[in-house]
Amino acid sequence: MDSNRSGDTISGSGEHSSPVPLAIELVPRRIDSTSDQTEQGSSERTFGGNPEPSENTWIILFSLLFWEGGSSFDAWLSASSVQIAQVLLTLPNSFAQLGLVSGIAFQILYGFVGCWTCYVTTALYADYRSIKENQHVSFKNHTIQWFEVLGGLLGPWWKVVGLIFNTVLLFFTTTIQLVACGREIMHAMWRPRKYKLMYPYAILYIFSLTIPSASTMYWAFGDNLLKITNAFASLKKTRFRDAAVCVMLMHQMIEFSFTSLPVQLVWEKALGVHHSKNFTIRAISRIPIVLLIWLISLMVPFFGSINSVVGSILVTSTVYIIPCLAHMAYYSNSAARKSAIEQPPVWIFKSWRVMFAIDVCVVVLIVTVGVGFGGWSSIKYFVKQVHTFGLFAKCFQCPKK
């Protein structure tokens, strides 16, 4: 995905023209009007009532589809793919703890809450970028990250909080590849404001895979899943299971590079090489991050327990709590509300009060259920794992002698 895309969705209509009518929604292009007129003016052939595209146009379309990224489809694919793998493996264990009905209900609830926090995050991102572009700040060689949005809108303390939570979250989730970073996906999109629509579609797609899979596993193995955090361990060794393991490993390799990228970008900015055009220097600078992640993975290879701790404390704080608090803090100012690009939607009566009420409900719910009960339970289980297997175990989850 091209992280250097400038984007134009916060000023004007945010629409792009496409040289091929069939590809309008899927691959909005970046060709300027001058090149468009020259290109179309040189041909009298038509395609669907419009001038037929030249070979160069097809090459551009191919690169946009399969290399450069930036379309809404690309954002949907990114947001979906990086959230499926570990959920498929760990959700059966969660269903065993909660029960089938409660497990499905909580997953749907968290999905809707995630869609809401995605909406408020998109609103804050749009205003931040609009303010900076009005100040003639260029993002051509700079990837906007979530902590920069918080700092730009709310001040240095918010920036520090966002940086700490987001970096620690992504560092540990890189070792288990749990969640996507929406702070980076939006910046890579041609139409960042559409991310608030792409994320619900991604959640619905994820539900269509994870709920049937976890429900089937629960019906098949029942409470035996309470002792097994990895669903593959419950299945008999067959060619189908081995094929699934191989596909999962390939998925992990791709997902590792995806989820580690935001951490590496933070590290590049700390070293002052983020804007360097020499990619070799940037690649070398990332090596310490990869080595540290590898070290921690060897030290505590407890997939399920790390998953639970990260999810209950870091994910809930970074993905749900901080965006809602930041949304209320920034838009508590009447001037910010009036100039906001994302005004309250019709389905909540265009009311800022209703938006703030939803923010409060999300924060209270997640602090109580996620950080409170979930955090206590996951930390207790993690400590038990450490006592049972020790650190840097000679073999994977072999009890200490």
PDB file of N, CA, C and O in Angstrom, residues 60 120 235 294 352:
ATOM      1  N   ILE A  60      -1.660   1.852 -15.701  1.00  0.00           N
ATOM      2  CA  ILE A  60      -1.956   2.641 -14.502  1.00  0.00           C
ATOM      3  C   ILE A  60      -3.046   1.960 -13.675  1.00  0.00           C
ATOM      4  O   ILE A  60      -2.954   1.827 -12.456  1.00  0.00           O
ATOM      5  N   VAL A 120     -15.541   8.131  15.030  1.00  0.00           N
ATOM      6  CA  VAL A 120     -15.012   9.324  15.696  1.00  0.00           C
ATOM      7  C   VAL A 120     -13.531   9.518  15.353  1.00  0.00           C
ATOM      8  O   VAL A 120     -13.048  10.658  15.273  1.00  0.00           O
ATOM      9  N   LEU A 235      -8.156 -30.087  16.852  1.00  0.00           N
ATOM     10  CA  LEU A 235      -8.456 -30.859  15.654  1.00  0.00           C
ATOM     11  C   LEU A 235      -7.499 -32.026  15.480  1.00  0.00           C
ATOM     12  O   LEU A 235      -6.318 -31.936  15.839  1.00  0.00           O
ATOM     13  N   TRP A 294      11.125 -10.368  18.302  1.00  0.00           N
ATOM     14  CA  TRP A 294      11.524 -11.780  18.283  1.00  0.00           C
ATOM     15  C   TRP A 294      11.935 -12.257  19.680  1.00  0.00           C
ATOM     16  O   TRP A 294      11.576 -13.346  20.108  1.00  0.00           O
ATOM     17  N   TRP A 352     -24.959  16.784  18.702  1.00  0.00           N
ATOM     18  CA  TRP A 352     -23.666  16.575  19.356  1.00  0.00           C
ATOM     19  C   TRP A 352     -23.867  15.964  20.740  1.00  0.00           C
ATOM     20  O   TRP A 352     -23.029  15.179  21.207  1.00  0.00           O
TER      21      TRP A 352
END
